[in-house]
Every structure is written in C-alpha cells, then in structure tokens.
CSV table of C-alpha atoms and ligand atoms in Angstrom, one decimal:
chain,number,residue,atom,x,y,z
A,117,UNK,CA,20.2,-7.8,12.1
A,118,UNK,CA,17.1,-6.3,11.1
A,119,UNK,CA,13.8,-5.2,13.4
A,120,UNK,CA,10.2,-5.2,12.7
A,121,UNK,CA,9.1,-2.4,11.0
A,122,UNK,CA,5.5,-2.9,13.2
A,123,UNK,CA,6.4,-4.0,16.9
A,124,UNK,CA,10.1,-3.4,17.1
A,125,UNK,CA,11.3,-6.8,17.9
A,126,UNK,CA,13.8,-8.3,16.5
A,127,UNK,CA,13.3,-10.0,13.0
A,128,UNK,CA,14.4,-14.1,12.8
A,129,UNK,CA,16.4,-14.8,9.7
A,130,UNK,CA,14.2,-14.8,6.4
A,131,UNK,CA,11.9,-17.5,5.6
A,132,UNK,CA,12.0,-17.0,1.9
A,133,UNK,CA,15.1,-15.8,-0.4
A,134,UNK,CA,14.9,-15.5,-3.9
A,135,UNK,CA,17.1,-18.2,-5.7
A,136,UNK,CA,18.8,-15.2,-7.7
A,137,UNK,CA,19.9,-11.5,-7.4
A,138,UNK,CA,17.3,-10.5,-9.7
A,139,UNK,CA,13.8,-8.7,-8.9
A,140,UNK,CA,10.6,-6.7,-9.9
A,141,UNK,CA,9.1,-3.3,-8.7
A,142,UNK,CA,5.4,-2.6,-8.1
A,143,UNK,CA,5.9,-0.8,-11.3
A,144,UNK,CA,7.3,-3.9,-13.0
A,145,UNK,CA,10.7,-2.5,-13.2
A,146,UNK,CA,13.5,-4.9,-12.7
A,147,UNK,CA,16.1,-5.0,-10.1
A,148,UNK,CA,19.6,-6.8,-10.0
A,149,UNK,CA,19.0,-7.8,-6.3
A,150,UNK,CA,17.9,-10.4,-4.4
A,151,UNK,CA,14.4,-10.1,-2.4
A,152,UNK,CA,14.4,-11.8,1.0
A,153,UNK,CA,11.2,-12.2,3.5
A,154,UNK,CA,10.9,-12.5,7.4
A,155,UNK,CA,7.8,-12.9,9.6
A,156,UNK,CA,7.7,-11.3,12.9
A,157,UNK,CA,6.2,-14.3,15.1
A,158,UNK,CA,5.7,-11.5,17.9
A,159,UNK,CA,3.0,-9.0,16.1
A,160,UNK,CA,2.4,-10.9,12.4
A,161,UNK,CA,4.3,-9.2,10.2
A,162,UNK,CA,5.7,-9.7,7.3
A,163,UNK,CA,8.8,-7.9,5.6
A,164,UNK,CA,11.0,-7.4,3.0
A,165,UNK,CA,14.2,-6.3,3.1
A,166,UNK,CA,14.2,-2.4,2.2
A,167,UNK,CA,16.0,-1.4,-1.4
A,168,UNK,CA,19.3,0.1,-0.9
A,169,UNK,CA,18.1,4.0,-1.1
A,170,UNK,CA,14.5,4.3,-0.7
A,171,UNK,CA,14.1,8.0,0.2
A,172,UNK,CA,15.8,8.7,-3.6
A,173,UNK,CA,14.0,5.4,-5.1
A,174,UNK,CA,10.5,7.3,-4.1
A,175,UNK,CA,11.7,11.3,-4.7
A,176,UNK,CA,13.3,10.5,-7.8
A,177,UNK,CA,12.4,7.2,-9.2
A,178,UNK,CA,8.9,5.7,-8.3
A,179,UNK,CA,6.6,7.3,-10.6
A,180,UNK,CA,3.2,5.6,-10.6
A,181,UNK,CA,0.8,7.1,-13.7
A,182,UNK,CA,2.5,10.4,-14.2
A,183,UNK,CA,1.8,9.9,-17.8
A,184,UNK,CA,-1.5,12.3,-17.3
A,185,UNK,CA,-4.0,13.5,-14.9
A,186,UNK,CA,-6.8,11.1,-15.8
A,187,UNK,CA,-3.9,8.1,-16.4
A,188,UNK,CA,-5.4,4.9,-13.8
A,189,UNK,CA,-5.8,1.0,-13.5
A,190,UNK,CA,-8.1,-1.0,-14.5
A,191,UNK,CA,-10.2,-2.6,-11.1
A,192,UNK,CA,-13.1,-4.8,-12.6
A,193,UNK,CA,-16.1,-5.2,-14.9
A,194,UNK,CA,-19.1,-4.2,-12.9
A,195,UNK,CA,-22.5,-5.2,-14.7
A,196,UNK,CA,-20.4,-5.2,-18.3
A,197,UNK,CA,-18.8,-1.5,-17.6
A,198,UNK,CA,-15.2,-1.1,-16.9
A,199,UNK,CA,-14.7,-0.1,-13.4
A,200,UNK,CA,-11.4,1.7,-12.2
A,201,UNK,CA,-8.9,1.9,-9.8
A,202,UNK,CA,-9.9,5.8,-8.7
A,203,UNK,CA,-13.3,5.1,-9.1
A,204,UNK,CA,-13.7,1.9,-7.1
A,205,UNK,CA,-11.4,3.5,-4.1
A,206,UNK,CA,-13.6,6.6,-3.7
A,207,UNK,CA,-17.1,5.0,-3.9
A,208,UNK,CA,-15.8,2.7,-1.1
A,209,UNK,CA,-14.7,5.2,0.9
A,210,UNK,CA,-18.1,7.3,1.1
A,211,UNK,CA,-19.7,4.1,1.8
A,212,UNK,CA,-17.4,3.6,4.6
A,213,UNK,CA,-17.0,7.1,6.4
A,214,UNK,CA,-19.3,9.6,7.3
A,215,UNK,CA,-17.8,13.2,6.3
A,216,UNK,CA,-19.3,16.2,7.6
A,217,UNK,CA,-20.0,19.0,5.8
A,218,UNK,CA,-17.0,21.2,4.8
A,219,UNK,CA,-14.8,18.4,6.3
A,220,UNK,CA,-10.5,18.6,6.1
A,221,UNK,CA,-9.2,15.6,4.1
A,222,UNK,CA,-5.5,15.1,3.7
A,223,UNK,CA,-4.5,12.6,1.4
A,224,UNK,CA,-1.1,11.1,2.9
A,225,UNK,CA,1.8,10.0,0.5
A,226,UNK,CA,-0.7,10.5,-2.1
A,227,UNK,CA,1.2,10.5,-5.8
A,228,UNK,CA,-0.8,12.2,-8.3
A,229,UNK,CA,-3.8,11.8,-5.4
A,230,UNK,CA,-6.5,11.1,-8.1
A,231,UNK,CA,-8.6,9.3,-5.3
A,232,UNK,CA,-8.4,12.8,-3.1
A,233,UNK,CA,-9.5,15.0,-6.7
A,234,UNK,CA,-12.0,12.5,-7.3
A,235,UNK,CA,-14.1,13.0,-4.0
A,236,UNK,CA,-13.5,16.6,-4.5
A,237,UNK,CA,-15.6,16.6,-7.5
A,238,UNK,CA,-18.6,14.6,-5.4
A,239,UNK,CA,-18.1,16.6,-2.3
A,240,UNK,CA,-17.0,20.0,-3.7
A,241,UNK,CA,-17.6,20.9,0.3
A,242,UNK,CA,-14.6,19.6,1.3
A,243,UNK,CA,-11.0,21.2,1.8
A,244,UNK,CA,-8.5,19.2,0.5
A,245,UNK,CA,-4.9,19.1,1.5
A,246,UNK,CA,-2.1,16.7,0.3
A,247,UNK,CA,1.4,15.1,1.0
A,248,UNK,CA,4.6,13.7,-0.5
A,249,UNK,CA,7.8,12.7,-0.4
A,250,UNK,CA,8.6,13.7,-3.9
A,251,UNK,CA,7.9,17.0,-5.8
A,252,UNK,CA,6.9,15.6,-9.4
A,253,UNK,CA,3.2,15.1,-8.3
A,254,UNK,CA,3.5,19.2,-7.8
A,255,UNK,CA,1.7,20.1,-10.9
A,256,UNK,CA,-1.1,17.5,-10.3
A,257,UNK,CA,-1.9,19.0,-6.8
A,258,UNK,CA,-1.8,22.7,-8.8
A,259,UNK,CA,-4.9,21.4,-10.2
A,260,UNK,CA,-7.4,21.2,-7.3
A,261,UNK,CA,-5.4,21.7,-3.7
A,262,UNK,CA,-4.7,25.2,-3.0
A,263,UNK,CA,-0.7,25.9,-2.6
A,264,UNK,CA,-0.8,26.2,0.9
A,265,UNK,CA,-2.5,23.0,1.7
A,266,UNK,CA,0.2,21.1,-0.1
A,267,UNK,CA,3.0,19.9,1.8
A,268,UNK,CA,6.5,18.1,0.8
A,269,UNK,CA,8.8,15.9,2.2
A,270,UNK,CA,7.8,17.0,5.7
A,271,UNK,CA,4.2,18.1,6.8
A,272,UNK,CA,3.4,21.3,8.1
A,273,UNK,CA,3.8,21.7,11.2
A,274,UNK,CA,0.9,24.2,11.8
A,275,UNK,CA,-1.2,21.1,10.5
A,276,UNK,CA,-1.5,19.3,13.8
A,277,UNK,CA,-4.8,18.2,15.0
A,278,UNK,CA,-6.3,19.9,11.8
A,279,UNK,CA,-7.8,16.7,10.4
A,280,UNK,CA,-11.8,15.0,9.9
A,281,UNK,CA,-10.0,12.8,7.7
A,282,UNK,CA,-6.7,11.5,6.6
A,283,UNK,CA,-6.0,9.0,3.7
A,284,UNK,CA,-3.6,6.5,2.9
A,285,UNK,CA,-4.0,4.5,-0.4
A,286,UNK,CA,-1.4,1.9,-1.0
A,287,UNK,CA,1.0,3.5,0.6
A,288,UNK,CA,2.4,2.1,4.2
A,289,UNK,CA,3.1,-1.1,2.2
A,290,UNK,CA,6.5,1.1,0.7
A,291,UNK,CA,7.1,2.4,3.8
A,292,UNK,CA,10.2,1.5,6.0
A,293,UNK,CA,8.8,2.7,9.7
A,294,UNK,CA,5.5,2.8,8.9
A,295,UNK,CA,5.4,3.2,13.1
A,296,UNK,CA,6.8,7.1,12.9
A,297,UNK,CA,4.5,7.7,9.9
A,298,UNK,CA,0.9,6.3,11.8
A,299,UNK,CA,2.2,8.6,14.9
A,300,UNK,CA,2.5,10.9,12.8
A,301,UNK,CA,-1.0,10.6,11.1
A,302,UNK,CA,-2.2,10.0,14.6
A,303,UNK,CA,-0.8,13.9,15.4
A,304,UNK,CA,-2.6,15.3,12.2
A,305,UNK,CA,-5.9,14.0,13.0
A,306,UNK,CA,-8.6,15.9,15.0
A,307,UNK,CA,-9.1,13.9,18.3
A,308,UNK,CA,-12.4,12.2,16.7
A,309,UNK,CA,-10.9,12.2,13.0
A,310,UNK,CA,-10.8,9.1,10.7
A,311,UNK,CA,-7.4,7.4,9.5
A,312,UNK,CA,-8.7,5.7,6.5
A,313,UNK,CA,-5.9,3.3,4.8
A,314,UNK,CA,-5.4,0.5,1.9
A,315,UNK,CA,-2.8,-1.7,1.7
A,316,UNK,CA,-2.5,-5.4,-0.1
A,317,UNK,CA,-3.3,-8.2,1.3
A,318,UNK,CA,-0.4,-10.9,0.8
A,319,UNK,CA,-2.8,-13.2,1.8
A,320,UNK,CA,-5.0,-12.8,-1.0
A,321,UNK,CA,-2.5,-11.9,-3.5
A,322,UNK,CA,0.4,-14.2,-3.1
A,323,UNK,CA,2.3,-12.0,-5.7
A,324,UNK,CA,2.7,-9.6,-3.3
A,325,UNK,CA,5.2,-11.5,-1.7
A,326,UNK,CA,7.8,-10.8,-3.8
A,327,UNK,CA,7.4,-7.3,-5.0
A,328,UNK,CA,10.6,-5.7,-4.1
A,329,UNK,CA,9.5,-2.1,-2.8
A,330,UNK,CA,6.5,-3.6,-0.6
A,331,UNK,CA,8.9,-3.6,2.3
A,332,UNK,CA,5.5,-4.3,4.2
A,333,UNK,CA,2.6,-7.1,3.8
A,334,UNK,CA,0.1,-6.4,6.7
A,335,UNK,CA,-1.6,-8.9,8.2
A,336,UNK,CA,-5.0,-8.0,10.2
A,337,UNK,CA,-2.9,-8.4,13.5
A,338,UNK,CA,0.0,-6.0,12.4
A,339,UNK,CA,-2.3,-3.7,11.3
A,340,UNK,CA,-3.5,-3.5,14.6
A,341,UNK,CA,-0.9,-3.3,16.7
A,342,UNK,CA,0.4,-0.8,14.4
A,343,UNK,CA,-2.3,1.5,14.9
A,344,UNK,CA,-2.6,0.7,19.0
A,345,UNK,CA,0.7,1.3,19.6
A,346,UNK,CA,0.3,4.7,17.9
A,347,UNK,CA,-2.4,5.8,19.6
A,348,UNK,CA,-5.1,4.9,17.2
A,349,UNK,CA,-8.1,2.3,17.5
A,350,UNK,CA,-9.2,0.1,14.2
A,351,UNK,CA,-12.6,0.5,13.8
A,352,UNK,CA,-13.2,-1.7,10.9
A,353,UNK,CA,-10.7,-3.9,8.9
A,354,UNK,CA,-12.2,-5.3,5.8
A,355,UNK,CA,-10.4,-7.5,3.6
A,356,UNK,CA,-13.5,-7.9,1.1
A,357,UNK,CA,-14.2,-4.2,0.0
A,358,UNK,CA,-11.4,-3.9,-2.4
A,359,UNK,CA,-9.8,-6.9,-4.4
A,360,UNK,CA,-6.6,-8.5,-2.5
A,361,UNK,CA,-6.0,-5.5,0.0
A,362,UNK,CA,-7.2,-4.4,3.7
A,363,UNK,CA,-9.2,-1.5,3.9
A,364,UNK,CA,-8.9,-0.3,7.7
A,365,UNK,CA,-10.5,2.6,9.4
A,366,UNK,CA,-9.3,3.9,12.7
A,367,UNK,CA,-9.6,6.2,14.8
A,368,UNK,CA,-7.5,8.8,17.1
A,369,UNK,CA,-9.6,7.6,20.2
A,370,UNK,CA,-7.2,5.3,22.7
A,371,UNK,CA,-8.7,2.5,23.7
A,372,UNK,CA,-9.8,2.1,27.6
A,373,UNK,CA,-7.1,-1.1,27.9
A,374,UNK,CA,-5.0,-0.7,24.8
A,375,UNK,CA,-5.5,-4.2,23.7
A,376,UNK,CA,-2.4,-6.1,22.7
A,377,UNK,CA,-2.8,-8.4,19.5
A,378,UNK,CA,-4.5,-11.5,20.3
A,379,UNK,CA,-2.4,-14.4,19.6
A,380,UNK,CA,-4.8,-16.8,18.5
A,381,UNK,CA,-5.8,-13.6,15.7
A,382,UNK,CA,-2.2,-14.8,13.9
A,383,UNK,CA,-1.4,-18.3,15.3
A,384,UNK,CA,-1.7,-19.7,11.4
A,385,UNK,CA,-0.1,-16.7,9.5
A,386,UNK,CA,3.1,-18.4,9.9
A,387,UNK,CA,2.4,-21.4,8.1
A,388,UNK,CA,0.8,-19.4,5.5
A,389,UNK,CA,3.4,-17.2,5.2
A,390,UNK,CA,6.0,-20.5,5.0
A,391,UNK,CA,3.5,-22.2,2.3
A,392,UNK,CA,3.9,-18.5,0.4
A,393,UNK,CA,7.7,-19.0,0.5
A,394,UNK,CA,7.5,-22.4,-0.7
A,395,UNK,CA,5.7,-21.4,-3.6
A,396,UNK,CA,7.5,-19.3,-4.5
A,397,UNK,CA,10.8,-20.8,-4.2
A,398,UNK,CA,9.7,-23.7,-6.5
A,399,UNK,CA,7.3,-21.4,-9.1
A,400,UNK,CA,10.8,-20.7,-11.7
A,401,UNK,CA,10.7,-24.6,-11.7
A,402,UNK,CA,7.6,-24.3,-12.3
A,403,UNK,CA,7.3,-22.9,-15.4
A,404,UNK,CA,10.3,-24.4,-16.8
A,405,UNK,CA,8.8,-27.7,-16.1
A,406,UNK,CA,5.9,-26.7,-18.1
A,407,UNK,CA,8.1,-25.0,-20.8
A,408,UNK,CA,10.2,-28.5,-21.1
A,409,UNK,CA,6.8,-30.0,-21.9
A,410,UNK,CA,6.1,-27.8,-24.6
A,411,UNK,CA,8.9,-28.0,-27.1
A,412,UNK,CA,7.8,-27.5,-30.1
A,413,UNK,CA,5.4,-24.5,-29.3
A,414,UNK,CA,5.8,-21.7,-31.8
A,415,UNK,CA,4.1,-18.6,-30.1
A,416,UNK,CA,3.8,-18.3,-26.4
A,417,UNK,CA,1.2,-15.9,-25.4
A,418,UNK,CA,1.9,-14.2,-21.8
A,419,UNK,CA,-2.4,-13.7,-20.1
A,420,UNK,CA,-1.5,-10.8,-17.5
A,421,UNK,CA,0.7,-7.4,-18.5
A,422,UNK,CA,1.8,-6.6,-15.3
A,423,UNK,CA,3.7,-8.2,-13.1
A,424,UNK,CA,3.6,-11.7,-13.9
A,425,UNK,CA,4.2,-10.7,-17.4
A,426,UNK,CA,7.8,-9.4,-16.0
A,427,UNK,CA,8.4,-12.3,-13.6
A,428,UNK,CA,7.7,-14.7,-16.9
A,429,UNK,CA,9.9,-12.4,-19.1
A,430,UNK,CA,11.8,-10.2,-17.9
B,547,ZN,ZN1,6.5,-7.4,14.7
C-alpha cells in the first residue's frame, strides 16, 4: 500500500499501468519494469511508483549533461535565435524575484547547477551556495561556488535560516518525500526568503506521465498543499512562463488561516488524469495501427530525439 508523497493519505490502486515491464528514464534510458500511476483524490496528486533504489539511481546513475560545463537543452527559437534551457530559466527567474544586493542563493539538488552559474555571471553580487545528493557534479561547483558553500548528500547544518533565495529546478518531480525536502527548504530560508521551484506540468506535457523517475506530477493544488503544510505560502504559480512546467514562488511567511486546498481548484484533475491513462494505455496500439497501414514503407523517419524517439524505438 503506498501513501501520497504530498498529503499523506493513503494512495487508491493505480489508474494507469503500463501493459509491459518495460520503461524510459527522463534521460531516455530504458528500464525492464513496469510504470504504474495513482491520483491522490484528497490533495491532487499524481504518482508514480518510485524505481527500486533511488538514493543509488541519483548518486550513481542519473547523470543529466555531465558531458561539459556549457553542455544544455535546446528551449525555443526566440525571434529566429536559438534559445536554451539555462538561458530561458535564469531570465525568468530575474523577472520574477526581486534579489537584493549581495543576496544568498542556494541552488537545491542542482546537478551541474548551470542555472545558479549563469545568474552568477549577471549578478556577480551574489553568494552562491549549492546542493546534491551525488558528488559527480563536484568539479562543476569547483568552478564558481566556494568549497565551503557546497554541501552533499546532507546540507549544512550551520545553513539554517541563511537564505534570500533557494532554488529548485526540475527537481521535486524525482523526489520521493518531496514533504521532508520543502520543510527542509522551508528551515534554510531567511524568514522573508524566496523558495523559487520548476517542475513539469503533466497537464501540459502528457509525456510526463510515464517517465519512470518523475515519481511526482504536480498539479497547482499539490503544489500548494505541499508548500502550506510546510510552512511555506505560494505566492505565484505560473504555468505559462516556461513551456509544459509550473514555475512557483513561495514564501517562508505562514499564512494567517493556513488555507487548505480548495476542492473545486482539482475537482476535474481526476478525469484528466483518467483521459491521460487512457491514452496512454491505447498509444502502442496506436502506432502499430498506423504501422499496419504502412506496409510497404521503406524508411521511417522518427521527428523528436528524445523521449518519444525511445518510446517509438527503443
Ligand atoms: Zn495527496
């Protein structure tokens, strides 16, 4: 029996299994197990059942664009110039949050924390510090965090209520109590410091659904109650600012009357979770559907190199 990694409460069975014991990673890598889905009807969640060993999958395993410092994604063409991933994440940041001058910024489960170096080379007033559950990032950090504002696996202690501004990106989407990790955030944040997090947004990528490490897909409620319940209060939730993902900002402050989510807020994220199960449960019919139509065809030409390159050909 599992529990909801947001509110607590007990999970009902899962509303979408995949028909075989095959999946993907985030980073396209494929799994010989089976990905399953439940929605938490009390809070809005949705969640995937964790891989086997996750600490070791993310110390050892997970490495996301350790090929070189400057290594990113692509995000969009902007006005015919390639914009990316790095890029796009920092300029929305500074148009979100006000820093002051000289202001502490952790970056929180950050990788190779590009986004962090980035707004270190715009606001060269800031004191960066980082933070991860694996050590191969170390030599990345080296580059622009001073040794003793790195931390790994745990963060320092001495860091508590150190913080003007703590970042998340695409992060609490791998994370299997994301609860201990926002009361944790919560504890590194000055009392009127900024939490400033991105995660997808399943309901504008539907792909999201079955990547097998996002043991999370937020919704605007479970967001919420995430951050409520850990002391924090959203100040802005946007689901527009960055392609297919919810950029939140909250803050330490508790509210007056902590406000439990409002039920109306997810009274249809069932049914679009359900209609995301169904699709998925018939899309491998799908395509073979369309392949059986298309006997004869010679070359096959796959438009997409990530993930739904893999899911098509594995
Ligand atoms: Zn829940």
């Amino acid at each position: 029996m599992s529990h909801c990694h947001v509110c607590g409460q007990t999970l009902p069975p899962p509303l979408y299994r995949s028909p075989h014991a095959i999946s993907i990673t985030s980073l396209c890598e494929v799994l010989p197990q089976r990905v399953a889905v439940a929605f938490c009807a009390a809070c809005g969640h949705l969640q995937t059942d964790a891989l086997a060993d996750l600490d070791a999958y993310y110390d050892r395993d997970y490495k996301i664009l350790i090929g070189s410092a400057d290594e990113d994604q692509f995000y969009a063409m902007v006005e015919g110039r390639k914009v990316f991933r790095t890029e796009h994440q920092v300029n929305t940041l500074l148009a979100k949050v006000h820093l002051p001058d000289g202001a502490r910024v952790l970056d929180y489960g950050c990788a190779k924390s590009s986004s962090l170096r980035r707004l270190t080379e715009l606001r060269p007033d800031i004191e960066p510090h980082v933070f991860d559950v694996s050590d191969m990032y170390l030599p990345y950090w080296n580059r622009f965090v001073r040794p003793e504002n790195c931390s790994l696996y745990t963060p320092n202690p001495e860091w508590a209520n150190r913080f003007d501004l703590i970042t998340s990106f695409f992060a609490l989407e791998h994370v299997a109590d994301p609860r201990a990790l926002a009361k944790t955030v919560a504890g590194l944040l000055k009392p009127d410091g900024l939490f400033y997090c991105i995660v997808p947004n399943v309901y504008a990528n539907t792909a999201d659904f079955v990547v097998a490490d996002h043991v999370n897909h937020f919704s605007a409620a479970s967001l919420r109650r995430l951050m409520e319940d850990a002391g924090m209060q959203v100040v802005s939730l946007d689901a527009h600012a960055h392609n297919s993902a919810w950029v939140l900002v909250a803050t330490r402050k508790t509210p007056a009357t902590p406000k439990s989510p409002a039920p109306e807020e997810h009274a249809g994220l069932e049914q679009q979770a359900r209609d995301l199960a169904a699709y998925w449960s018939a899309f491998a019919d799908r395509v073979r559907a369309f392949e059986a139509t298309h006997p004869h065809a010679q070359a096959v030409a796959i438009y997409g190199s990530g993930f739904y390159h893999d899911y098509f050909y594995p």
